[in-house]
Coordinates of C-alpha atoms and ligand atoms in Angstrom, one line a residue:
M1 CA 19.9 15.8 13.9
K2 CA 17.7 13.4 15.8
S3 CA 15.7 10.6 14.0
F4 CA 12.0 10.5 13.8
K5 CA 12.1 7.6 16.2
E6 CA 14.0 9.6 18.8
I7 CA 11.7 12.6 18.4
Y8 CA 8.6 10.5 19.0
R9 CA 10.2 8.6 21.8
E10 CA 10.9 11.8 23.7
A11 CA 7.6 13.6 22.8
E12 CA 5.0 13.7 25.5
N13 CA 2.7 16.0 23.4
K14 CA 2.1 13.4 20.7
I15 CA -1.1 11.6 19.6
A16 CA -0.7 8.4 17.7
G17 CA -2.9 7.3 14.8
L18 CA -2.7 5.6 11.4
A19 CA -0.6 7.1 8.7
A20 CA -3.3 7.5 6.0
A21 CA -1.8 10.0 3.6
P22 CA 1.9 11.0 3.6
G23 CA 3.3 14.5 4.2
I24 CA 4.3 16.8 7.1
V25 CA 2.3 19.8 7.9
I26 CA 2.7 22.5 10.6
G27 CA -0.4 24.6 11.1
R28 CA -3.5 25.5 13.1
A29 CA -6.3 23.1 14.0
H30 CA -9.9 23.6 13.0
L31 CA -12.3 21.4 15.0
F32 CA -15.0 20.3 12.7
T33 CA -18.1 19.2 14.6
K34 CA -21.0 17.9 12.7
E35 CA -24.4 19.3 13.6
K36 CA -26.5 16.8 15.5
V37 CA -29.4 16.0 13.2
E38 CA -32.7 15.8 15.0
I39 CA -35.1 13.4 13.3
N40 CA -38.7 14.2 13.4
K41 CA -41.0 11.2 13.9
S42 CA -44.3 13.0 13.9
E43 CA -47.4 11.9 12.0
I44 CA -48.3 13.5 8.7
T45 CA -51.6 14.2 7.1
D46 CA -50.7 15.2 3.5
I47 CA -49.1 12.1 2.0
D48 CA -48.7 13.5 -1.5
Q49 CA -46.9 16.5 -0.1
A50 CA -44.6 14.3 1.9
I51 CA -43.8 12.2 -1.2
N52 CA -43.2 15.4 -3.2
N53 CA -40.8 16.7 -0.5
L54 CA -39.0 13.4 -0.6
D55 CA -38.6 13.5 -4.4
E56 CA -37.4 17.1 -4.2
A57 CA -34.9 16.2 -1.4
V58 CA -33.5 13.3 -3.4
E59 CA -33.2 15.5 -6.5
K60 CA -31.4 18.1 -4.6
S61 CA -29.1 15.5 -3.1
K62 CA -28.4 14.2 -6.6
K63 CA -27.5 17.7 -7.7
E64 CA -25.1 18.2 -4.8
L65 CA -23.5 14.8 -5.4
N66 CA -23.2 15.4 -9.1
K67 CA -21.4 18.6 -8.4
I68 CA -19.1 16.8 -5.9
F69 CA -18.6 14.0 -8.5
S70 CA -17.5 16.4 -11.1
I71 CA -15.0 18.1 -8.7
A72 CA -13.8 14.6 -7.9
R73 CA -13.2 13.7 -11.5
E74 CA -11.2 16.8 -12.0
K75 CA -9.0 16.2 -9.0
M76 CA -8.8 12.4 -8.8
D77 CA -8.5 9.4 -11.0
E78 CA -11.7 7.8 -12.3
K79 CA -11.5 4.8 -10.0
R80 CA -11.4 6.9 -6.9
A81 CA -14.0 9.4 -8.1
G82 CA -16.2 6.4 -8.6
I83 CA -17.0 6.5 -4.8
F84 CA -19.4 9.4 -5.5
E85 CA -20.8 7.6 -8.5
A86 CA -21.6 4.7 -6.2
Q87 CA -23.4 7.1 -3.9
L88 CA -25.4 8.5 -6.7
M89 CA -26.5 5.0 -7.7
I90 CA -28.0 4.5 -4.2
L91 CA -30.1 7.6 -4.8
D92 CA -31.4 5.9 -7.9
D93 CA -32.2 2.6 -6.2
P94 CA -35.9 1.9 -7.0
I95 CA -36.3 -0.8 -4.4
L96 CA -35.0 1.4 -1.5
F97 CA -37.1 4.4 -2.5
G98 CA -40.1 2.2 -3.4
N99 CA -40.0 0.8 0.2
I100 CA -39.6 4.3 1.7
K101 CA -42.6 5.6 -0.2
D102 CA -44.7 2.5 0.6
R103 CA -44.0 3.1 4.3
I104 CA -44.8 6.8 4.1
K105 CA -48.2 5.8 2.6
T106 CA -49.0 3.1 5.2
E107 CA -47.4 4.5 8.3
K108 CA -48.1 8.2 7.7
I109 CA -44.9 9.3 9.4
Q110 CA -42.5 12.1 8.4
P111 CA -40.3 10.9 5.5
E112 CA -37.1 11.9 7.3
Y113 CA -37.8 9.2 9.9
I114 CA -38.5 6.5 7.3
V115 CA -35.4 7.5 5.2
S116 CA -33.3 7.2 8.3
D117 CA -34.8 3.9 9.4
E118 CA -34.6 2.3 5.9
I119 CA -31.1 3.4 5.1
S120 CA -29.9 2.4 8.6
K121 CA -31.0 -1.1 7.8
Y122 CA -28.7 -1.1 4.8
Q123 CA -25.9 0.2 7.1
E124 CA -26.4 -2.4 9.8
L125 CA -25.9 -5.2 7.3
M126 CA -22.6 -3.6 6.3
I127 CA -21.5 -2.9 9.9
I128 CA -22.0 -6.5 11.0
S129 CA -20.0 -7.8 8.0
S130 CA -16.6 -9.1 8.8
E131 CA -15.1 -7.3 5.9
S132 CA -13.5 -4.0 6.9
Y133 CA -14.1 -2.7 3.4
L134 CA -17.9 -3.0 3.8
K135 CA -17.7 -1.5 7.3
E136 CA -16.1 1.6 5.8
R137 CA -18.8 1.7 3.1
A138 CA -21.4 1.9 5.9
L139 CA -19.9 5.4 6.7
D140 CA -20.3 6.5 3.1
I141 CA -24.0 5.5 3.3
E142 CA -24.3 7.6 6.4
D143 CA -23.4 10.5 4.3
I144 CA -26.2 9.8 1.8
K145 CA -28.7 9.4 4.7
F146 CA -27.9 12.7 6.3
R147 CA -27.7 14.4 2.9
I148 CA -31.3 13.5 2.1
I149 CA -32.5 14.3 5.6
R150 CA -30.8 17.7 5.5
N151 CA -32.4 18.4 2.2
L152 CA -35.8 17.3 3.6
Q153 CA -35.3 19.8 6.4
K154 CA -34.1 22.4 3.9
K155 CA -30.8 23.0 5.7
R156 CA -27.5 23.9 4.0
W157 CA -24.2 22.1 4.3
Q158 CA -22.0 23.8 6.9
S159 CA -18.3 23.7 6.2
R160 CA -17.2 27.2 6.1
I161 CA -13.7 27.4 7.5
E162 CA -10.7 29.6 7.0
K163 CA -8.3 28.6 4.4
E164 CA -5.2 26.5 5.1
M165 CA -6.3 24.9 8.4
I166 CA -5.8 21.4 9.7
V167 CA -9.2 19.8 9.9
I168 CA -9.8 17.7 13.1
S169 CA -13.0 15.7 13.2
E170 CA -14.5 12.6 14.7
S171 CA -15.0 11.2 11.2
L172 CA -15.1 12.6 7.7
T173 CA -17.2 11.5 4.8
P174 CA -15.6 11.4 1.3
A175 CA -17.7 14.5 0.4
D176 CA -16.4 16.4 3.5
T177 CA -12.9 15.5 2.5
L178 CA -13.3 16.7 -1.0
L179 CA -15.1 19.9 -0.1
F180 CA -12.5 20.8 2.5
S181 CA -9.8 20.3 0.0
R182 CA -11.3 23.2 -1.9
V183 CA -10.4 25.6 0.9
D184 CA -6.8 24.4 0.8
T185 CA -7.0 22.3 3.9
L186 CA -3.5 21.4 5.0
A187 CA -4.2 18.0 6.6
F188 CA -6.9 15.8 8.1
V189 CA -7.0 14.2 11.5
T190 CA -9.9 11.9 12.5
D191 CA -10.8 9.9 15.6
H192 CA -12.3 7.1 13.5
G193 CA -11.8 5.6 10.2
G194 CA -9.3 3.1 8.9
L195 CA -6.9 3.1 6.1
T196 CA -9.4 1.8 3.6
S197 CA -11.8 4.6 4.5
H198 CA -12.6 6.6 1.5
A199 CA -11.7 9.8 3.3
A200 CA -8.2 8.3 3.7
I201 CA -8.0 7.2 0.0
I202 CA -9.2 10.6 -1.1
S203 CA -6.6 12.4 1.0
R204 CA -3.9 10.3 -0.6
S205 CA -5.3 11.1 -4.1
L206 CA -5.5 14.8 -3.3
N207 CA -2.1 14.7 -1.7
I208 CA -3.4 16.0 1.6
P209 CA -1.6 14.5 4.6
A210 CA -3.9 12.6 6.9
V211 CA -3.7 10.7 10.2
V212 CA -6.9 8.7 11.0
G213 CA -8.0 6.3 13.7
T214 CA -6.5 8.4 16.6
H215 CA -9.5 7.5 18.8
N216 CA -9.6 10.9 20.6
A217 CA -7.7 13.6 18.7
S218 CA -10.9 15.7 18.5
K219 CA -11.1 15.7 22.3
M220 CA -7.5 16.4 22.9
I221 CA -6.9 19.1 20.3
E222 CA -8.4 22.6 20.8
D223 CA -9.7 24.8 18.1
G224 CA -7.0 27.1 16.8
Q225 CA -4.2 25.1 18.6
S226 CA -0.9 24.9 16.8
I227 CA -0.1 21.3 15.7
I228 CA 2.2 19.2 13.5
V229 CA 0.7 16.4 11.5
D230 CA 3.0 13.7 10.3
G231 CA 1.2 11.6 7.7
F232 CA 4.3 9.5 7.1
H233 CA 4.4 8.0 10.6
G234 CA 0.9 8.6 11.8
Y235 CA 1.5 11.1 14.6
I236 CA 0.2 14.5 15.7
I237 CA 2.3 16.8 17.9
T238 CA 0.3 19.3 19.8
S239 CA 1.7 22.8 20.7
P240 CA 5.1 21.8 19.5
S241 CA 8.4 23.0 21.1
E242 CA 11.0 25.1 19.3
E243 CA 13.1 22.0 18.8
Q244 CA 10.2 20.0 17.3
I245 CA 9.3 22.8 15.0
E246 CA 12.9 23.1 13.8
F247 CA 13.1 19.3 13.2
F248 CA 9.9 19.1 11.2
K249 CA 10.7 22.2 9.2
Y250 CA 14.0 20.6 8.2
K251 CA 12.1 17.4 7.2
Q252 CA 9.7 19.5 5.1
E253 CA 12.6 21.2 3.3
R254 CA 14.1 17.8 2.5
L255 CA 10.9 16.5 1.2
K256 CA 10.4 19.6 -1.0
Q257 CA 13.7 19.2 -2.6
L258 CA 13.1 15.5 -3.2
Q259 CA 9.8 16.2 -4.8
V260 CA 11.2 18.7 -7.2
D261 CA 13.9 16.3 -8.3
L262 CA 11.3 13.5 -8.8
K263 CA 8.5 15.4 -10.3
E264 CA 9.2 14.9 -14.0
F265 CA 9.0 11.2 -14.0
K266 CA 6.8 10.4 -11.1
E267 CA 3.5 10.3 -13.0
K268 CA 5.0 8.6 -16.1
P269 CA 4.4 4.9 -16.5
A270 CA 7.3 2.6 -17.3
I271 CA 6.4 1.6 -20.8
T272 CA 8.5 0.6 -23.8
T273 CA 8.3 2.6 -27.0
D274 CA 6.1 -0.2 -28.5
G275 CA 3.7 -0.2 -25.6
R276 CA 4.8 -3.0 -23.1
T277 CA 4.2 -1.8 -19.6
I278 CA 6.7 -2.8 -16.9
N279 CA 5.6 -2.7 -13.3
L280 CA 8.2 -1.1 -11.1
E281 CA 8.0 -1.9 -7.4
A282 CA 10.3 -0.9 -4.6
N283 CA 12.6 -2.9 -2.4
V284 CA 12.5 -1.8 1.2
D285 CA 15.4 -2.5 3.6
V286 CA 14.9 0.0 6.3
T287 CA 11.7 1.5 7.7
G288 CA 12.9 5.1 7.0
E289 CA 12.9 4.2 3.3
I290 CA 9.2 4.0 3.0
D291 CA 8.9 7.8 2.8
V292 CA 11.0 7.7 -0.3
V293 CA 9.1 4.8 -1.7
I294 CA 5.9 6.7 -1.4
T295 CA 7.2 9.6 -3.4
S296 CA 9.2 7.5 -5.8
G297 CA 6.5 6.5 -8.3
A298 CA 6.8 2.9 -7.3
K299 CA 3.8 0.6 -7.8
G300 CA 3.9 -0.9 -4.3
I301 CA 6.6 -2.8 -2.5
G302 CA 8.0 -5.9 -4.3
L303 CA 10.3 -6.9 -1.5
Y304 CA 10.1 -6.0 2.2
R305 CA 13.1 -7.6 3.9
S306 CA 11.4 -8.2 7.2
E307 CA 14.6 -9.3 8.8
Q308 CA 15.6 -5.7 8.8
I309 CA 13.2 -5.3 11.8
L310 CA 15.4 -7.6 13.7
D311 CA 18.5 -5.6 12.8
E312 CA 16.8 -2.4 13.8
L313 CA 15.4 -3.7 17.1
G314 CA 18.2 -6.1 17.9
E315 CA 15.7 -8.6 19.1
Y316 CA 12.8 -10.7 17.9
P317 CA 9.5 -8.7 18.1
N318 CA 6.4 -10.4 19.5
E319 CA 3.2 -11.0 17.5
E320 CA 1.6 -7.7 18.4
E321 CA 4.7 -5.7 17.7
Q322 CA 5.0 -7.4 14.3
T323 CA 1.3 -6.9 13.5
N324 CA 1.7 -3.2 14.2
I325 CA 4.7 -2.9 11.9
Y326 CA 3.1 -4.8 9.0
S327 CA -0.2 -3.0 9.4
K328 CA 1.5 0.4 9.3
L329 CA 3.4 -0.7 6.2
A330 CA 0.2 -1.9 4.5
S331 CA -1.6 1.2 5.4
R332 CA 1.2 3.5 4.1
M333 CA 1.1 1.6 0.8
Y334 CA -2.6 1.2 0.5
P335 CA -4.1 0.5 -2.1
D336 CA -0.8 -0.6 -3.6
F337 CA 0.5 -4.0 -2.5
C338 CA 3.4 -4.8 -0.3
T339 CA 5.2 -8.1 -0.5
I340 CA 6.4 -9.0 3.0
R341 CA 9.2 -11.6 2.8
A342 CA 9.4 -14.0 5.8
F343 CA 12.5 -13.5 7.9
D344 CA 15.6 -14.4 5.9
I345 CA 17.6 -15.2 8.9
G346 CA 21.0 -16.9 8.6
G347 CA 23.8 -16.6 6.0
D348 CA 25.3 -13.2 6.4
K349 CA 22.2 -11.8 8.0
F350 CA 20.8 -11.4 11.5
R351 CA 21.1 -14.3 13.8
L352 CA 18.9 -14.8 16.6
F353 CA 20.8 -17.5 18.5
D354 CA 24.4 -17.6 19.0
Y355 CA 25.3 -20.7 17.1
R356 CA 28.1 -21.1 14.6
E357 CA 27.9 -22.9 11.3
P358 CA 30.9 -23.8 9.3
N359 CA 29.2 -22.8 6.1
P360 CA 26.4 -20.3 7.0
F361 CA 25.4 -19.6 3.4
L362 CA 24.8 -23.3 2.9
G363 CA 23.3 -23.8 6.3
L364 CA 20.2 -23.0 8.3
R365 CA 19.1 -19.9 6.3
G366 CA 15.7 -18.5 5.2
V367 CA 12.9 -21.0 5.1
R368 CA 15.2 -23.8 6.5
F369 CA 15.7 -21.8 9.7
L370 CA 12.0 -20.9 9.9
L371 CA 10.8 -24.5 9.5
E372 CA 13.3 -25.5 12.2
N373 CA 11.8 -22.8 14.5
K374 CA 8.1 -23.3 13.8
S375 CA 6.7 -21.2 16.7
L376 CA 8.8 -18.3 15.6
F377 CA 7.7 -18.8 12.0
K378 CA 4.0 -19.1 13.1
T379 CA 4.3 -15.8 15.0
Q380 CA 5.3 -14.1 11.9
I381 CA 2.7 -15.8 9.8
R382 CA 0.0 -14.8 12.2
A383 CA 1.2 -11.2 12.4
V384 CA 1.3 -11.0 8.6
L385 CA -2.2 -12.5 8.3
K386 CA -3.6 -10.2 11.0
A387 CA -2.2 -7.2 9.1
S388 CA -3.6 -8.4 5.8
A389 CA -7.1 -7.4 6.5
T390 CA -6.6 -4.4 4.2
K391 CA -6.0 -7.0 1.5
N392 CA -2.9 -5.4 0.1
I393 CA -0.3 -7.7 1.6
K394 CA 1.4 -10.6 -0.2
F395 CA 3.7 -13.1 1.7
M396 CA 6.9 -14.4 0.2
I397 CA 9.2 -17.2 1.4
P398 CA 13.0 -16.9 0.9
M399 CA 15.5 -19.6 0.1
I400 CA 13.2 -22.3 -1.1
S401 CA 15.1 -25.3 -2.4
T402 CA 12.5 -28.1 -2.3
I403 CA 8.8 -28.4 -3.0
E404 CA 8.4 -30.0 0.5
E405 CA 9.4 -26.7 2.0
I406 CA 6.5 -25.0 0.3
W407 CA 4.1 -27.8 1.4
E408 CA 5.3 -27.4 5.0
T409 CA 4.9 -23.6 4.9
K410 CA 1.4 -23.9 3.4
K411 CA 0.5 -26.3 6.2
L412 CA 1.6 -23.7 8.8
I413 CA -0.3 -21.0 7.1
T414 CA -3.5 -23.1 7.0
E415 CA -3.0 -23.8 10.7
C416 CA -2.6 -20.1 11.5
K417 CA -5.7 -19.2 9.5
A418 CA -7.7 -21.7 11.4
E419 CA -6.5 -20.3 14.7
L420 CA -7.4 -16.7 13.6
R421 CA -10.8 -17.8 12.4
K422 CA -11.4 -19.4 15.8
E423 CA -10.3 -16.2 17.5
K424 CA -12.7 -14.3 15.2
L425 CA -9.9 -12.1 13.9
E426 CA -10.0 -10.6 10.5
F427 CA -7.5 -11.4 7.8
D428 CA -7.2 -11.8 4.0
D429 CA -8.2 -15.4 3.4
K430 CA -6.9 -15.2 -0.2
I431 CA -3.6 -13.6 0.7
K432 CA -1.2 -14.4 -2.1
L433 CA 1.8 -16.7 -1.3
G434 CA 5.0 -16.5 -3.3
I435 CA 8.4 -17.9 -3.2
M436 CA 11.8 -16.5 -4.1
I437 CA 13.8 -18.4 -6.6
E438 CA 17.4 -17.9 -5.5
V439 CA 18.8 -21.4 -5.3
P440 CA 19.7 -23.4 -8.4
S441 CA 17.5 -26.4 -7.3
A442 CA 14.5 -24.1 -7.2
A443 CA 15.4 -22.6 -10.6
I444 CA 15.5 -26.0 -12.2
M445 CA 12.2 -27.0 -10.6
T446 CA 10.5 -23.7 -11.4
R447 CA 7.6 -25.3 -13.2
E448 CA 6.6 -27.6 -10.3
L449 CA 7.2 -25.0 -7.6
A450 CA 5.3 -22.3 -9.5
A451 CA 2.3 -24.6 -9.6
E452 CA 2.2 -24.5 -5.8
V453 CA 2.1 -20.7 -5.4
D454 CA 0.6 -17.5 -6.5
F455 CA 3.7 -15.7 -7.7
I456 CA 7.5 -16.1 -7.8
S457 CA 10.3 -13.6 -7.5
I458 CA 13.8 -14.1 -8.7
G459 CA 16.5 -13.2 -6.3
T460 CA 19.6 -12.8 -8.4
N461 CA 21.8 -11.7 -5.5
D462 CA 21.7 -15.2 -4.1
L463 CA 21.0 -17.0 -7.4
I464 CA 24.3 -15.8 -8.9
Q465 CA 26.2 -16.7 -5.7
Y466 CA 24.8 -20.2 -5.7
M467 CA 24.9 -20.8 -9.4
M468 CA 28.5 -19.7 -9.7
A469 CA 29.6 -21.0 -6.2
V470 CA 30.9 -17.6 -5.3
D471 CA 30.4 -15.8 -2.0
R472 CA 28.5 -12.7 -2.8
G473 CA 30.4 -10.7 -0.2
N474 CA 33.9 -12.0 -0.9
D475 CA 36.2 -9.6 -2.7
L476 CA 38.7 -12.3 -3.6
V477 CA 36.3 -14.0 -6.0
S478 CA 34.2 -10.9 -7.0
N479 CA 35.3 -11.3 -10.6
L480 CA 33.3 -14.5 -10.7
Y481 CA 30.2 -12.8 -9.4
Q482 CA 28.8 -12.1 -12.8
E483 CA 25.4 -10.6 -13.4
F484 CA 25.9 -10.9 -17.1
S485 CA 27.2 -14.4 -17.0
P486 CA 25.4 -16.6 -19.6
V487 CA 24.6 -19.0 -16.8
N488 CA 22.6 -16.3 -15.0
I489 CA 20.9 -15.0 -18.2
R490 CA 19.9 -18.5 -19.3
T491 CA 18.7 -19.3 -15.8
I492 CA 16.5 -16.2 -15.7
Y493 CA 15.2 -17.0 -19.1
H494 CA 14.4 -20.6 -18.0
I495 CA 12.6 -19.4 -14.9
V496 CA 10.5 -16.8 -16.7
Q497 CA 9.5 -19.3 -19.4
E498 CA 8.6 -22.0 -16.9
A499 CA 6.6 -19.6 -14.7
K500 CA 4.7 -18.3 -17.8
L501 CA 3.9 -21.9 -18.7
Q502 CA 2.1 -22.2 -15.4
K503 CA 0.6 -18.7 -15.8
V504 CA 2.2 -17.6 -12.6
P505 CA 3.4 -14.0 -12.4
V506 CA 7.2 -13.7 -12.1
S507 CA 9.2 -10.7 -11.0
L508 CA 12.9 -10.0 -10.2
C509 CA 14.0 -8.3 -7.0
G510 CA 17.7 -8.8 -6.9
E511 CA 20.1 -5.9 -7.2
M512 CA 20.6 -6.7 -10.9
A513 CA 17.3 -5.1 -11.7
A514 CA 18.6 -1.8 -10.1
D515 CA 21.6 -2.0 -12.4
T516 CA 20.2 0.2 -15.1
L517 CA 22.5 -1.4 -17.6
A518 CA 20.7 -4.7 -17.1
I519 CA 17.1 -3.3 -17.5
P520 CA 16.7 -3.7 -21.3
L521 CA 18.0 -7.3 -21.1
L522 CA 15.7 -8.2 -18.2
V523 CA 12.7 -6.7 -20.1
G524 CA 13.7 -8.6 -23.2
L525 CA 13.9 -11.8 -21.2
G526 CA 10.2 -11.4 -20.6
L527 CA 10.1 -9.9 -17.1
E528 CA 7.2 -7.6 -16.6
T529 CA 7.7 -6.7 -13.0
L530 CA 11.0 -5.5 -11.5
S531 CA 11.5 -4.6 -7.8
I532 CA 14.3 -2.2 -7.2
S533 CA 15.4 0.4 -4.7
A534 CA 13.2 3.4 -4.6
A535 CA 16.0 5.7 -5.5
T536 CA 16.4 4.0 -8.9
I537 CA 12.8 3.8 -9.9
L538 CA 12.6 7.1 -11.8
Y539 CA 15.8 6.4 -13.7
A540 CA 14.5 2.9 -14.6
K541 CA 11.3 4.5 -15.9
K542 CA 13.4 6.8 -18.1
I543 CA 15.3 3.9 -19.5
I544 CA 12.3 1.7 -20.1
N545 CA 10.6 4.6 -22.0
S546 CA 13.5 4.8 -24.4
F547 CA 13.7 1.3 -26.1
S548 CA 11.3 -1.1 -27.7
Y549 CA 10.4 -4.5 -26.4
E550 CA 10.9 -6.0 -29.8
L551 CA 14.5 -4.9 -29.9
A552 CA 15.0 -5.8 -26.3
K553 CA 13.7 -9.3 -27.0
K554 CA 16.2 -9.7 -29.9
L555 CA 19.0 -8.5 -27.5
A556 CA 17.9 -11.1 -24.9
D557 CA 17.7 -14.0 -27.5
D558 CA 21.1 -13.0 -28.6
C559 CA 22.5 -12.9 -25.1
V560 CA 20.9 -16.3 -24.2
A561 CA 22.9 -17.8 -27.0
S562 CA 26.2 -16.2 -26.0
K563 CA 29.1 -18.0 -24.3
T564 CA 30.8 -15.5 -22.1
E565 CA 30.0 -12.6 -19.8
K566 CA 32.1 -10.2 -21.9
E567 CA 30.1 -11.1 -25.0
I568 CA 26.9 -10.3 -23.3
Q569 CA 28.2 -7.1 -21.7
D570 CA 29.4 -5.8 -25.1
K571 CA 26.0 -6.5 -26.6
V572 CA 24.2 -4.7 -23.9
V573 CA 26.5 -1.7 -24.1
K574 CA 26.0 -1.6 -27.8
F575 CA 22.3 -1.7 -27.3
F576 CA 22.5 1.4 -25.1
E577 CA 24.6 3.2 -27.7
E578 CA 22.4 2.3 -30.7
N579 CA 19.2 3.3 -28.8
N580 CA 20.8 6.5 -27.5
I581 CA 20.1 5.7 -23.9
T582 CA 22.1 7.6 -21.3
R583 CA 23.9 5.5 -18.7
T584 CA 24.1 7.9 -15.8
R585 CA 23.1 6.0 -12.6
N586 CA 20.7 7.2 -10.0
I587 CA 19.4 10.6 -10.8
I588 CA 18.7 11.3 -7.2
Ligands
PEP601 C1 18.3 -11.9 -3.6 O1 18.8 -12.9 -3.1 O2 18.4 -11.5 -4.7 C2 17.4 -11.1 -2.7 C3 16.7 -10.1 -3.2 O3 17.4 -11.4 -1.4 P1 18.5 -10.9 -0.4 O4 19.4 -9.9 -1.1 O5 17.8 -10.2 0.7 O6 19.2 -12.1 0.0
MG602 MG1 18.4 -13.6 -1.2

């Protein structure tokens, strides 16, 4: 079986866009073209009648929106349904409608023209904003504008389409998206709209695959044409070949099976029996994994090992290529966060240049390599910043061992921000910067290092290796590579306490968090966020739901005071038995 990458490389019948809502759909296209609204600017004689008409149209619009709002509340969570509440609030804006009425009285022109003109002023302010969020909101306001005008003209909303079609449109309003979902629309494809567009958010909420921002899909696809929409990768295949249909049908089957297996736990939060919520994020090592992350119930990506891109490509991608990769990632995860870790090059990982080090693990690795190769580092920083306009990216630095490394990195980030500002490029000015604590010197200095950053993440894979002076990949000394060593447990305890002193969020993203046996102990040590492989998330949820934080804390206190790995392991196993927790690993 070919990979997605190969399928798309070979396909000449593809249209690329942004992957806005995951899923794979094979079906027929319905071209949705909005009626052109003609706005009448003629003079009026009866002002009272015009104002009456306006009041009626606003009332009718409120009724329609209230109906949509109640459907939204049924189908989506409160936060997302709030989009329609915000639209309703505009209809109640006394200043806006006060102005409109004053102008009708003084200018004596049809209300529809004045409504259009006044609301357009609102929109223009939003469109010229540098915030992509506000730009998207301008589209929502367009919806309000045309709703009032349509009601002034006493026309009905046209959206009658057959069931189970793929809706292709230049753009879609949140209300269009919601109403189409009522006729079991299979997927949405739009020319315009970004990932923060509400239509995209609503598609994700309603579980309807969507590809947005295709530029010209509505011109290239014909009404009734057979197409495939891949909301995982952001592609549309038009008039697919037998081979393409077979490939995507197979992928659909695999997804179905995965979803059945995952269903039971997906919606459940990870919460201890006494009410402590644990955030479970996903570690991502290969691009293909993101599909699984999205269906895994993870709350975002806690660790995206960006050096995997170098492994996959076999070369160093330029700024544009990186920006594309990170933007896609952020869009797939939106509105959840993804933590992109700067290239952790060196050690046992990808090497860019063919140089030999006698002790690679103690050599030019992670941030050390990056600070030695500043232009390479800056390219990545700029790409991450450029992709951060959606405001759901965090940036994390690996292998920090001194505070100066943080200072130097921050200096480069400041430089890159200044450059982008000069180039008038959008980015998240408040992007959160974090560090990994995976070197003993950093662990000891946690308090001071934490004061410099927005978050920290403990990387036990390396921390154990460096604390115990044991190569993480060397079988000969694997008996010394001890997750449950008192050294490791006390170090984690120390890091968590020190970070909390500085009120800096701390998570753990080493493999230890995916060892379900370690989960109660980690929760007891005070960790509230764990980043683990997507495949383990549901099982971790099940475990977390079966013990109390109070008991886990007692277990952790007990383990912190223990002397050997065996003592700690025995206590943990006993904890599982006493709390009746099953130890089967990886339910998937
Ligand atoms: C770690 O060291 O724990 C970690 C998560 O980073 P990596 O395994 O990529 O070195
Ligand atoms: Mg590491």
